[in-house]
PDB file of C-alpha atoms in Angstrom:
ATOM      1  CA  UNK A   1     -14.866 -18.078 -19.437  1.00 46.00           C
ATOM      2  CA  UNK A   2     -13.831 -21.661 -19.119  1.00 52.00           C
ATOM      3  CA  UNK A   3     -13.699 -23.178 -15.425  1.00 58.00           C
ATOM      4  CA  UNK A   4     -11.238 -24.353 -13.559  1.00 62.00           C
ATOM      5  CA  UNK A   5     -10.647 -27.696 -12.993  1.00 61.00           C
ATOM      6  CA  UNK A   6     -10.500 -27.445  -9.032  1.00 63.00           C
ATOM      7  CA  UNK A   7     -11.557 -23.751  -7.113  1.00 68.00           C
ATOM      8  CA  UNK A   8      -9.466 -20.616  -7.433  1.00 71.00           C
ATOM      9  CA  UNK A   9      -7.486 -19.972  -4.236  1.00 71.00           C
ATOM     10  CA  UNK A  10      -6.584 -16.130  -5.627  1.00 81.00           C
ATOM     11  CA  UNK A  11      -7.414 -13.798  -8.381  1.00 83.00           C
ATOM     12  CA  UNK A  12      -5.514 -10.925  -9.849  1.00 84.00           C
ATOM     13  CA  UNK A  13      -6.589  -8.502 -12.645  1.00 88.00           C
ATOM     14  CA  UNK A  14      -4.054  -6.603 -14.908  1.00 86.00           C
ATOM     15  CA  UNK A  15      -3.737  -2.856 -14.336  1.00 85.00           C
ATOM     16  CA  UNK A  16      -5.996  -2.592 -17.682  1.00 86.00           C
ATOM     17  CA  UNK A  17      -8.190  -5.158 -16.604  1.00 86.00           C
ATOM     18  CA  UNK A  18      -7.828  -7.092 -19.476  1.00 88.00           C
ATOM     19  CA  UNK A  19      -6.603 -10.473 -18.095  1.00 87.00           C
ATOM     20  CA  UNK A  20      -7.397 -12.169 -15.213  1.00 88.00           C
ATOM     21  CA  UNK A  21      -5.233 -14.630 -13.535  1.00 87.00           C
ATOM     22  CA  UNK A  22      -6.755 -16.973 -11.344  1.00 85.00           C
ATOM     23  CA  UNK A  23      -4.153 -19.273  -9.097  1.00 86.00           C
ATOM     24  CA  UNK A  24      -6.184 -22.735  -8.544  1.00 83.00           C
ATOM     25  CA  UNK A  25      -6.331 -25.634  -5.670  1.00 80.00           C
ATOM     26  CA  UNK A  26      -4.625 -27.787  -7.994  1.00 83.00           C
ATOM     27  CA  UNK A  27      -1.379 -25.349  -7.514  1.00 84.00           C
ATOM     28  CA  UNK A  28      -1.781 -24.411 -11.406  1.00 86.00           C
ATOM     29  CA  UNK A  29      -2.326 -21.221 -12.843  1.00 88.00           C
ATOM     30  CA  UNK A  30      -4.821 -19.792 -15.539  1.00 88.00           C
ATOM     31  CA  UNK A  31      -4.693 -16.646 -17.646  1.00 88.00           C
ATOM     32  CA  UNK A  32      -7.590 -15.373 -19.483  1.00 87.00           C
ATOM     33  CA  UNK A  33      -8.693 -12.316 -21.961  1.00 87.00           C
ATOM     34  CA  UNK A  34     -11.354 -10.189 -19.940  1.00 87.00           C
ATOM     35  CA  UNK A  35     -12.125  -8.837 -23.690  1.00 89.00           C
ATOM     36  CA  UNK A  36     -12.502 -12.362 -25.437  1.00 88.00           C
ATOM     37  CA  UNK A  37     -13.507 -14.594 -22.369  1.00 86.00           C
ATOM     38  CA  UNK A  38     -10.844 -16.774 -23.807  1.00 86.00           C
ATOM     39  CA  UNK A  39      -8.071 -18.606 -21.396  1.00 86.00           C
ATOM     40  CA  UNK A  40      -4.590 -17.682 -22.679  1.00 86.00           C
ATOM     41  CA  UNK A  41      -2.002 -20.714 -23.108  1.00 85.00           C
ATOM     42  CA  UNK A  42      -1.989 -23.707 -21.033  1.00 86.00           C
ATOM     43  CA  UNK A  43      -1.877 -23.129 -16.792  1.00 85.00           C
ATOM     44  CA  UNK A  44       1.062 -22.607 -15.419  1.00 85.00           C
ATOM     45  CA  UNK A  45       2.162 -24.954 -12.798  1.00 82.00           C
ATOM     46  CA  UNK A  46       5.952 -25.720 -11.030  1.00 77.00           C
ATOM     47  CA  UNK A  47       4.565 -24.330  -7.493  1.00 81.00           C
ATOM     48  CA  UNK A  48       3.681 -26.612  -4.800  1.00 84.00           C
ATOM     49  CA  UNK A  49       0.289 -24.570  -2.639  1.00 87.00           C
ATOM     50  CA  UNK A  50      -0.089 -21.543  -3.933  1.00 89.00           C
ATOM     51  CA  UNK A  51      -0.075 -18.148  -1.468  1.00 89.00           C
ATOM     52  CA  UNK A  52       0.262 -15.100  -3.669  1.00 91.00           C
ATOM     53  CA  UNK A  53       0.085 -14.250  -7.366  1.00 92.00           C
ATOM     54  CA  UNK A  54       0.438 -10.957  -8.948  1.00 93.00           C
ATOM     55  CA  UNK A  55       0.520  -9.882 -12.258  1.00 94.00           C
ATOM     56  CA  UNK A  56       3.050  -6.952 -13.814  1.00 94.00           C
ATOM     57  CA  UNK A  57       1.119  -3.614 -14.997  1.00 94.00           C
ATOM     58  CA  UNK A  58       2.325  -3.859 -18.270  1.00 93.00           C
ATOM     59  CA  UNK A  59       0.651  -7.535 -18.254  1.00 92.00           C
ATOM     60  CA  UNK A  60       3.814  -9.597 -19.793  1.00 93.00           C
ATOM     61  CA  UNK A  61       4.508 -11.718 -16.263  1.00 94.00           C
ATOM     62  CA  UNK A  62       3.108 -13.478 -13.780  1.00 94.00           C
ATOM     63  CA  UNK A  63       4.509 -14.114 -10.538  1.00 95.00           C
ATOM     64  CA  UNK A  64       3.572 -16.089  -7.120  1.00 94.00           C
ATOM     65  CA  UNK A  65       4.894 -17.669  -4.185  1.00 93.00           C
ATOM     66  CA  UNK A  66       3.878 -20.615  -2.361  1.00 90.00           C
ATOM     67  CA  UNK A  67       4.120 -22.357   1.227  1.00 90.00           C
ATOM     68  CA  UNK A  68       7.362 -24.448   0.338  1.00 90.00           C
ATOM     69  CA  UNK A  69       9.232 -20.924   0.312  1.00 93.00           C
ATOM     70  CA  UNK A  70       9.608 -20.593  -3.710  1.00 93.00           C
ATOM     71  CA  UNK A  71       8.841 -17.986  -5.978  1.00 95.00           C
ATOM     72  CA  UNK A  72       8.536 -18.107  -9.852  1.00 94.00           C
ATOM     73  CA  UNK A  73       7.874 -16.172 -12.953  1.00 95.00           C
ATOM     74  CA  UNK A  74       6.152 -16.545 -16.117  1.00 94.00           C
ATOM     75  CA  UNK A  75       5.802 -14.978 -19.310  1.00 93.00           C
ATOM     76  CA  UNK A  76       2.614 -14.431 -20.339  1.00 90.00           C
ATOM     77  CA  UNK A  77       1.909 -14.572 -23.533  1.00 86.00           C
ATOM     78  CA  UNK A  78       4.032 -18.186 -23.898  1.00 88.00           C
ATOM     79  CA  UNK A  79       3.750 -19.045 -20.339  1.00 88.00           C
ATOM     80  CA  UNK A  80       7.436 -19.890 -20.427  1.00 91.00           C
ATOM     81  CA  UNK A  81       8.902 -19.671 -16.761  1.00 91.00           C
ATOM     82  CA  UNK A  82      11.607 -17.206 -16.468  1.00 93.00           C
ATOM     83  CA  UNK A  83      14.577 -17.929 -14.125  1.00 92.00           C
ATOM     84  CA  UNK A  84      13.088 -21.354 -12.944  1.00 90.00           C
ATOM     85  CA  UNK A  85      12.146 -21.996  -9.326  1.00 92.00           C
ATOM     86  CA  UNK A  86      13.462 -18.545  -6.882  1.00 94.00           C
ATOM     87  CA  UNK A  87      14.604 -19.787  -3.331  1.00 93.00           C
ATOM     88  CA  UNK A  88      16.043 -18.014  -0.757  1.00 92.00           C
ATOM     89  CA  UNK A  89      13.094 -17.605   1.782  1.00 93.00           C
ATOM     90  CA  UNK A  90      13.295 -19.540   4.804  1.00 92.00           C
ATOM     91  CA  UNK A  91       9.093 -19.121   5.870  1.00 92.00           C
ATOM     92  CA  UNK A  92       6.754 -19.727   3.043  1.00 92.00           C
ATOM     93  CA  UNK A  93       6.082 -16.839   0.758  1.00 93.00           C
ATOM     94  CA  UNK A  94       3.160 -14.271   2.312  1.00 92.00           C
ATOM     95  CA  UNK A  95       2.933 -11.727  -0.525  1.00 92.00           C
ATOM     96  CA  UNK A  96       4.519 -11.314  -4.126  1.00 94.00           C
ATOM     97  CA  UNK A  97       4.248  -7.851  -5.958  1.00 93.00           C
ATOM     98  CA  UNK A  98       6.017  -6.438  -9.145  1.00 95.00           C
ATOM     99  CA  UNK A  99       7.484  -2.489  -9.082  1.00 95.00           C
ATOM    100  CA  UNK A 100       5.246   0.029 -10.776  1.00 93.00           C
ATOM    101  CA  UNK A 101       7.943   0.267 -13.822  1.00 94.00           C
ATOM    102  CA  UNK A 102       7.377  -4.189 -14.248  1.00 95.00           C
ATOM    103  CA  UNK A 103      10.930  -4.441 -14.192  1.00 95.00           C
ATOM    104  CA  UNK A 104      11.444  -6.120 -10.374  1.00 95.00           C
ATOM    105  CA  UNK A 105       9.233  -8.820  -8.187  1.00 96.00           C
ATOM    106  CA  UNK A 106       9.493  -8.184  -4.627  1.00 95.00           C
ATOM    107  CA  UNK A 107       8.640 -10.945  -2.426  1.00 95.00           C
ATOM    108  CA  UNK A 108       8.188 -10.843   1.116  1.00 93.00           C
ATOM    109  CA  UNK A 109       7.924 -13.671   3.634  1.00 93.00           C
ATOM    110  CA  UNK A 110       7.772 -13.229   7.641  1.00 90.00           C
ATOM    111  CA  UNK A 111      11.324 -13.425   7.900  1.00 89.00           C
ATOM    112  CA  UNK A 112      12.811 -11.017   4.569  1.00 92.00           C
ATOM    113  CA  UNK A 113      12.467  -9.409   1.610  1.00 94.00           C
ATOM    114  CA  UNK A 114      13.906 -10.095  -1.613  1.00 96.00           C
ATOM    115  CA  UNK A 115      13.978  -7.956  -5.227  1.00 96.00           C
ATOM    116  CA  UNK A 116      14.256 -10.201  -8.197  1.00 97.00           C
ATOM    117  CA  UNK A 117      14.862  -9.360 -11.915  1.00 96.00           C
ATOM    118  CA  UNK A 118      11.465  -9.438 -13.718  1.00 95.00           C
ATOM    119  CA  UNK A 119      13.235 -10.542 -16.955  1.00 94.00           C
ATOM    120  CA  UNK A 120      16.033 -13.024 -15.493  1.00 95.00           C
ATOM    121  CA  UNK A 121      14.752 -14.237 -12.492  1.00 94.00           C
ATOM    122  CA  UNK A 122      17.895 -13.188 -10.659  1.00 96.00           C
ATOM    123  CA  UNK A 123      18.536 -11.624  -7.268  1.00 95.00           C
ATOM    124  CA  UNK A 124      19.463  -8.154  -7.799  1.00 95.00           C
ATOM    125  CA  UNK A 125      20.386  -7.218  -3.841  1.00 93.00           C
ATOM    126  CA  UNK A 126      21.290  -8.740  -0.670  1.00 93.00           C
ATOM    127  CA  UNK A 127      17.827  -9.723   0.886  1.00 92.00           C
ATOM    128  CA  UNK A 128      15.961  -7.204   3.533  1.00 90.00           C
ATOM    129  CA  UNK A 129      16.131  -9.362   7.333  1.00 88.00           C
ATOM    130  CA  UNK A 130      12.992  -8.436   9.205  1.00 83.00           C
ATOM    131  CA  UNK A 131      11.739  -9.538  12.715  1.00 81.00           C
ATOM    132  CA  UNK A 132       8.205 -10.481  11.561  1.00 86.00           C
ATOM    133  CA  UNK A 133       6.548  -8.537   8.476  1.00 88.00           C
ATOM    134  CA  UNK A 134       2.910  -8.530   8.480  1.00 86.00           C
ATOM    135  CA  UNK A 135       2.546  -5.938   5.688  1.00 89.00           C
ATOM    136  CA  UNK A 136       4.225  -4.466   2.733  1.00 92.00           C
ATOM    137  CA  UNK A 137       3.387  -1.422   0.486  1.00 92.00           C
ATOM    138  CA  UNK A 138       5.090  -0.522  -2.754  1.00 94.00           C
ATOM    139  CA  UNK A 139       5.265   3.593  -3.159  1.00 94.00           C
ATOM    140  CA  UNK A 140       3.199   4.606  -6.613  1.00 93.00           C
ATOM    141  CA  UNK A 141       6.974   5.806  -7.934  1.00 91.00           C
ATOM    142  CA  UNK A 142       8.737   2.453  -7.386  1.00 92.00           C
ATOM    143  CA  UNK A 143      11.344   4.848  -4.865  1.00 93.00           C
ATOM    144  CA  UNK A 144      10.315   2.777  -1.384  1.00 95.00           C
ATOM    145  CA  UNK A 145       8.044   0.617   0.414  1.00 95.00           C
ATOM    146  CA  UNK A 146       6.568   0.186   3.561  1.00 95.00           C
ATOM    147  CA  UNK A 147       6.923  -2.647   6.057  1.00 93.00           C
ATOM    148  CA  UNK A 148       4.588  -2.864   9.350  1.00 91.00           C
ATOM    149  CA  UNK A 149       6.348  -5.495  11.894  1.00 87.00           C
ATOM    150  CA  UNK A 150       3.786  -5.823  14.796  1.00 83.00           C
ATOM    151  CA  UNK A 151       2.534  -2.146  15.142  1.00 88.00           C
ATOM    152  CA  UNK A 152       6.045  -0.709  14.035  1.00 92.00           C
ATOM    153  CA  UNK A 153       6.559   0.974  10.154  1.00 94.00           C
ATOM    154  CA  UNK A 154       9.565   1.128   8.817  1.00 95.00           C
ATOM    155  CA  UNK A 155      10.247   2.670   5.149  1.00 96.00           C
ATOM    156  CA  UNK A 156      13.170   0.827   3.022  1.00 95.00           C
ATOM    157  CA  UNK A 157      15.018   2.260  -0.211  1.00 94.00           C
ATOM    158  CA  UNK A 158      13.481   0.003  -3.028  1.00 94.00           C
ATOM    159  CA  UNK A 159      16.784  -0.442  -5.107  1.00 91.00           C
ATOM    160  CA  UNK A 160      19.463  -0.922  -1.899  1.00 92.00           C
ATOM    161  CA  UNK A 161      16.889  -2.482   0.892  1.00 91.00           C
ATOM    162  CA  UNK A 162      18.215  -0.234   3.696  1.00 92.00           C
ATOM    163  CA  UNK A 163      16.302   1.756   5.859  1.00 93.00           C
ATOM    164  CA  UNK A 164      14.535   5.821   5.630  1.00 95.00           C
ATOM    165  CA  UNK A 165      14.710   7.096   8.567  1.00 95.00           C
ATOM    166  CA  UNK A 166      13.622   5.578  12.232  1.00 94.00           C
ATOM    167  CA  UNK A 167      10.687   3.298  13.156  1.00 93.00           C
ATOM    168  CA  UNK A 168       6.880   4.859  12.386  1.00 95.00           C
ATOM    169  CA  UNK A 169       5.287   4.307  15.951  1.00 93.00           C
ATOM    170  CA  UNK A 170       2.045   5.030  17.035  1.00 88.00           C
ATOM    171  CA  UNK A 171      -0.470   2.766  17.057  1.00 89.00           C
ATOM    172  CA  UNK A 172      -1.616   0.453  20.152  1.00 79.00           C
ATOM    173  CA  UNK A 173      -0.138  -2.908  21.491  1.00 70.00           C
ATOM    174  CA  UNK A 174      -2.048  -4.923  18.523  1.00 73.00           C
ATOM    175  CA  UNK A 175      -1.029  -5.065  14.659  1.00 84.00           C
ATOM    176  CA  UNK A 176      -0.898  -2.008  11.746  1.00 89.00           C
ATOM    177  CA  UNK A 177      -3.215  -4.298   9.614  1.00 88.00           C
ATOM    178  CA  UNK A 178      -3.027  -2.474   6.250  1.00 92.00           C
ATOM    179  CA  UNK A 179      -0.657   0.109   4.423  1.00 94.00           C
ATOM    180  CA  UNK A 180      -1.599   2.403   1.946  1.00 95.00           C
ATOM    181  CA  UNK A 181       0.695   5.350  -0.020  1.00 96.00           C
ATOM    182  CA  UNK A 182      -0.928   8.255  -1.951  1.00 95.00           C
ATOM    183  CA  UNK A 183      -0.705   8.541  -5.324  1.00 94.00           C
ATOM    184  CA  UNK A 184       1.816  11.448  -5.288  1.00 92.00           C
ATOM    185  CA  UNK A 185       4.055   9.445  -2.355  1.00 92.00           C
ATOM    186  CA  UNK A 186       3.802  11.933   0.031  1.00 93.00           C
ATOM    187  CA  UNK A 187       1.314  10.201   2.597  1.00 95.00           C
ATOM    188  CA  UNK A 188       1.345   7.089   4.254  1.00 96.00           C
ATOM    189  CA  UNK A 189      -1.698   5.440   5.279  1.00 95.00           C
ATOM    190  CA  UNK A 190      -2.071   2.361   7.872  1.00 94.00           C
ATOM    191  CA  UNK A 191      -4.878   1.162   9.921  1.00 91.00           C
ATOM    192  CA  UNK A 192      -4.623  -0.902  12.815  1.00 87.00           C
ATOM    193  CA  UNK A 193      -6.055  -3.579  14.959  1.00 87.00           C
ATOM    194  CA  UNK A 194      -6.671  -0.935  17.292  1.00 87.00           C
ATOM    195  CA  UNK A 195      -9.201   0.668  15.336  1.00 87.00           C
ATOM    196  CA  UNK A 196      -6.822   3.562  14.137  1.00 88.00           C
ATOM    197  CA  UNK A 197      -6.102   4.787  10.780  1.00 91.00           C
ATOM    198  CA  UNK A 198      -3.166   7.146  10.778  1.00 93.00           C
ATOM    199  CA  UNK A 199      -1.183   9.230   8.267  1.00 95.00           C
ATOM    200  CA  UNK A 200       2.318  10.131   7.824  1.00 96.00           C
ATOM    201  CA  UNK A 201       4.826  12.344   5.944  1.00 95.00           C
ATOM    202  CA  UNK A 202       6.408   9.689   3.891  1.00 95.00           C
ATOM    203  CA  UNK A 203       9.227  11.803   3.728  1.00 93.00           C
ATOM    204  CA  UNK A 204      10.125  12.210   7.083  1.00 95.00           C
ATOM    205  CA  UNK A 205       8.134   9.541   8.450  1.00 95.00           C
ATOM    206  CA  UNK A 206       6.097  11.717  11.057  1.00 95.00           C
ATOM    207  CA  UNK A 207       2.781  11.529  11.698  1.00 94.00           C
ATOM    208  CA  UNK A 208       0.149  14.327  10.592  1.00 93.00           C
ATOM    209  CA  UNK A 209      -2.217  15.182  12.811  1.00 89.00           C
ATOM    210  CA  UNK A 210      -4.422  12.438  15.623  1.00 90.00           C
ATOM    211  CA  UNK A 211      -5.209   9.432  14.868  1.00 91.00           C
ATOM    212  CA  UNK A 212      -8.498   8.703  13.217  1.00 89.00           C
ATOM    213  CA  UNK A 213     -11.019   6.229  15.103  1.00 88.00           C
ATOM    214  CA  UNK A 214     -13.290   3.684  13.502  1.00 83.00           C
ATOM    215  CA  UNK A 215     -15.965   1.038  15.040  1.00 82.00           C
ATOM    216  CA  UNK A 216     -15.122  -1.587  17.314  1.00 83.00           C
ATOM    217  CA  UNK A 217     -12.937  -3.981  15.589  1.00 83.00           C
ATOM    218  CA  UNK A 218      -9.856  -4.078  13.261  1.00 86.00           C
ATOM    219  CA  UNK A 219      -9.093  -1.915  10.470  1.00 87.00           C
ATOM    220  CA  UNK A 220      -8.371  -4.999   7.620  1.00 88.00           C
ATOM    221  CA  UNK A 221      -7.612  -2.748   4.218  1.00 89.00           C
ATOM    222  CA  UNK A 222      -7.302   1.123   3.970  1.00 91.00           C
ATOM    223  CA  UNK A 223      -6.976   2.031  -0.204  1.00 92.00           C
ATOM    224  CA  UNK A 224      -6.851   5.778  -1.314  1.00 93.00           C
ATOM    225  CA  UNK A 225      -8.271   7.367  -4.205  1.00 93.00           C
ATOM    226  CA  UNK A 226      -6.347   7.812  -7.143  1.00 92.00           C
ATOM    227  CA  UNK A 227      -7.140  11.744  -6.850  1.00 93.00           C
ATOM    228  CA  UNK A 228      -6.097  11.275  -2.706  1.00 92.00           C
ATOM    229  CA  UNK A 229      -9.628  13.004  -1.908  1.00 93.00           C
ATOM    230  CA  UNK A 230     -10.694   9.803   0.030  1.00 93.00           C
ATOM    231  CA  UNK A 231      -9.513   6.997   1.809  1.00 93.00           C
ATOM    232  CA  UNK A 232     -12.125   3.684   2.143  1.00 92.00           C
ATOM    233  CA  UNK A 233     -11.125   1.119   5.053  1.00 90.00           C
ATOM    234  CA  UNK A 234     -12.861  -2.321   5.450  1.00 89.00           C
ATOM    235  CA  UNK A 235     -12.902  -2.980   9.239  1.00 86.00           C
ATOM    236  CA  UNK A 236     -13.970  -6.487  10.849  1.00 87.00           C
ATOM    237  CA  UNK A 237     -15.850  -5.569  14.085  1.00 84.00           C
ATOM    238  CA  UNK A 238     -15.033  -7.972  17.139  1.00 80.00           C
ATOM    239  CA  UNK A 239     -18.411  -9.578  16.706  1.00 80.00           C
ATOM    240  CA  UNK A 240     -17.418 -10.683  13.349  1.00 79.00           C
ATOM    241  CA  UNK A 241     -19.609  -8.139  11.831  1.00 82.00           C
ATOM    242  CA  UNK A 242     -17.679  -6.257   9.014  1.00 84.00           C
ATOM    243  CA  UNK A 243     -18.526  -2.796   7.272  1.00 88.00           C
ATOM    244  CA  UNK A 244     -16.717  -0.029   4.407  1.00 89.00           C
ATOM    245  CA  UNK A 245     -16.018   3.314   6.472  1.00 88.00           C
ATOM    246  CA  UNK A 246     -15.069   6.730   3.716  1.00 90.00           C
ATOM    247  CA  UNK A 247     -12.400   9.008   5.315  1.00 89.00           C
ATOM    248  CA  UNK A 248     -11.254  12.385   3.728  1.00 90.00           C
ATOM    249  CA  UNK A 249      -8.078  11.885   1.656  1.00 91.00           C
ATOM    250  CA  UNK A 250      -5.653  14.458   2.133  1.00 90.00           C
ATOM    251  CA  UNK A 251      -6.429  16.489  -1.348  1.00 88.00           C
ATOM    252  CA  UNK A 252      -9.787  17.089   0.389  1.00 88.00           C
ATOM    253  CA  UNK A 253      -8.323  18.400   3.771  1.00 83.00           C
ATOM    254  CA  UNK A 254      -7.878  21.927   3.021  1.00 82.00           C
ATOM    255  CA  UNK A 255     -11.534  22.561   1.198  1.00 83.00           C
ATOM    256  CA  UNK A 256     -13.104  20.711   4.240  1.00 81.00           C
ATOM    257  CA  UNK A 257     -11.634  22.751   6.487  1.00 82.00           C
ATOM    258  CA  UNK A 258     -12.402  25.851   4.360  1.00 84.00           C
ATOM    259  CA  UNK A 259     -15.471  24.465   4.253  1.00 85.00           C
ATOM    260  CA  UNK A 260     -16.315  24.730   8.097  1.00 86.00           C
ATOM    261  CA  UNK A 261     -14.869  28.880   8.252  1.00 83.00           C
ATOM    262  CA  UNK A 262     -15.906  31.936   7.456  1.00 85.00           C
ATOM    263  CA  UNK A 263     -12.746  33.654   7.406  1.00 87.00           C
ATOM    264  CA  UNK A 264      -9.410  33.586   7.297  1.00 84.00           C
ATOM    265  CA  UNK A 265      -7.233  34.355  10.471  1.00 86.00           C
ATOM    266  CA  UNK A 266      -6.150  37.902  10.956  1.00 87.00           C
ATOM    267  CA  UNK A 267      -2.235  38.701  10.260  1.00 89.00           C
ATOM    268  CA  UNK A 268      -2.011  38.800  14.435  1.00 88.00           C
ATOM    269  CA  UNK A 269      -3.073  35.383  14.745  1.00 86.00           C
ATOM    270  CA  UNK A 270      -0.896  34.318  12.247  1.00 85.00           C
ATOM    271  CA  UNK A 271       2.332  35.782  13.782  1.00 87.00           C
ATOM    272  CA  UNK A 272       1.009  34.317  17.141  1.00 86.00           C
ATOM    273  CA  UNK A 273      -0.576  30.572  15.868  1.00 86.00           C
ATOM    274  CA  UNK A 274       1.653  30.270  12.639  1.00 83.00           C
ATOM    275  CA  UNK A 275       5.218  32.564  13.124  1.00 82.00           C
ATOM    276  CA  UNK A 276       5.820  36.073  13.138  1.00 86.00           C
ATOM    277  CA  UNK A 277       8.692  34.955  10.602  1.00 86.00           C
ATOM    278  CA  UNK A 278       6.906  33.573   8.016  1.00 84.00           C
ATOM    279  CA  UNK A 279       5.105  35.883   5.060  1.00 89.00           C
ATOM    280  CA  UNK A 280       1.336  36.071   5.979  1.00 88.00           C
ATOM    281  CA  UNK A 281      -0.936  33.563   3.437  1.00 85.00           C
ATOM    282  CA  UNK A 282      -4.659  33.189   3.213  1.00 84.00           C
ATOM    283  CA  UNK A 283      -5.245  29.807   4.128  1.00 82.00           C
ATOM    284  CA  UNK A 284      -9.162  29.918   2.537  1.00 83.00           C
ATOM    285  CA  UNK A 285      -8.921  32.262  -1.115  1.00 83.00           C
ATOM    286  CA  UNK A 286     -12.946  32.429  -0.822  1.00 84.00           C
ATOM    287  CA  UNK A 287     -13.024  33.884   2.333  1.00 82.00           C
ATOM    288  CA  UNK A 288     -12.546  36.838   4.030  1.00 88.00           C
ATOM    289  CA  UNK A 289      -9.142  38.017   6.109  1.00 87.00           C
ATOM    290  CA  UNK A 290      -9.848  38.917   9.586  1.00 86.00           C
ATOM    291  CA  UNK A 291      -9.125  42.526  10.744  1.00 85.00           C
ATOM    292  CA  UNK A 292      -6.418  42.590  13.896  1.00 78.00           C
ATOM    293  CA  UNK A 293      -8.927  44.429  15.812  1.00 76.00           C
ATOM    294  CA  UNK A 294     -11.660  42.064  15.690  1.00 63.00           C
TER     295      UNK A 294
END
């Protein structure tokens, strides 16, 4: 691949992995074929220091955001900008993402949130007011996102920007660091500067079960597996050492605990643990029900 003319600040890969777009110290922007090894077009440039740049999964646009609060958008195959410069944000821009369908950019900045047309440019709701965002999650369906302010979550309706729900709390007096959503939307993942990772009902914004603890330090990025069997966190330990830690996924939850039994509870236990109301169910189909009089 040809090299920039000054060092690349960020990189992004299309969902297919077949461009990369590299945002430069020069403010510009370069697109290249993965396949070919060839750039694409000339850079893009109209930003002043670049923060953020993301590219759409069906690979057509480009956007980013930069420190002098501005967002823009590109085509990319002609690299023509679409909607000029985006303004609105009143603290520089800290993340830019487009909606799993490539149809909206949401950019997010301390202060707000805003939605933008992927194919005008143009504001397509009132913009989100926050206290202080420190991280934003898209849902897999393009339905919600996720906001963590301090240690707080808070889920938000994609298309209107109001609220789900109350405030996710939980974690300590320091940060939620990273947010992650399974594949299928029903989990929420975040992991914390207080060595937590935690999970949720995204739909009712609960938490499921304790808290899981890693090594001293700050959970930095939690991701999830495609198939939601595992869940991979980077942590930063206090002494600046750093290390991957593998959690089980939620997919994974009920053969692991199957795993560790060798039966299933008997239909007394399950009117006394479970509810007397509800029709009996074998939690583990491999094993064995336990008789009452055992």
């Amino acid at each position: 691949m040809i090299g920039l003319g000054s060092p690349a600040t960020r990189l992004q890969f299309s969902a297919d992995d077949r461009l990369l777009v590299a945002a430069a110290d020069d403010n510009s922007i370069h697109i290249w074929n993965t396949v070919t090894g060839q750039q694409i077009g000339s850079p893009l440039a109209g930003l002043g220091t670049i923060n953020t740049v993301a590219i759409s999964p069906d690979g057509q646009r480009i956007a980013a955001g930069d420190e002098d609060k501005a967002v823009r958008i590109w085509a990319t195959d002609t690299g023509a900008p679409i909607g000029g410069t985006l303004t609105g944000h009143t603290m520089e821009i800290a993340s830019v993402t487009f909606t799993p369908d490539s149809s909206r950019v949401l950019s997010y900045s301390p202060d707000s949130v805003h939605l933008w047309d992927a194919q005008t440019g143009a504001e397509v709701r009132d913009p989100q007011k926050a206290s202080y965002i420190d991280v934003l999650t898209v849902s897999p369906n393009g339905d919600y996102y996720v906001t963590a302010e301090d240690q707080v979550l808070h889920r938000w309706d994609l298309r209107t920007g109001k609220p789900i729900g109350g405030p996710m709390t939980g974690h300590g007096s320091l940060s939620v660091r990273s947010i992650a959503i399974s594949s299928d939307g029903r989990y929420i993942i975040s992991g914390g500067s207080d060595r937590t990772l935690r999970f949720w009902d995204a739909r009712t914004g609960e938490p499921i079960g304790e808290p899981l603890t890693g090594p001293e330090g700050w959970i930095m990025e939690a991701r999830i597996t495609p198939d939601n069997r595992h869940v991979s966190t980077v942590f930063l330990g206090y002494d600046q050492s750093g290390g991957i830690w593998e959690w089980p996924g939620p997919a994974s939850w009920a053969e692991d605990l199957c795993a560790k039994l060798t039966f299933n509870m008997s239909r007394k236990q399950w009117a006394e643990w479970v509810s007397p109301d509800l029709p009996y169910s074998k939690t583990c189909d491999d094993l064995p029900e336990l008789s009452d009089d055992q």
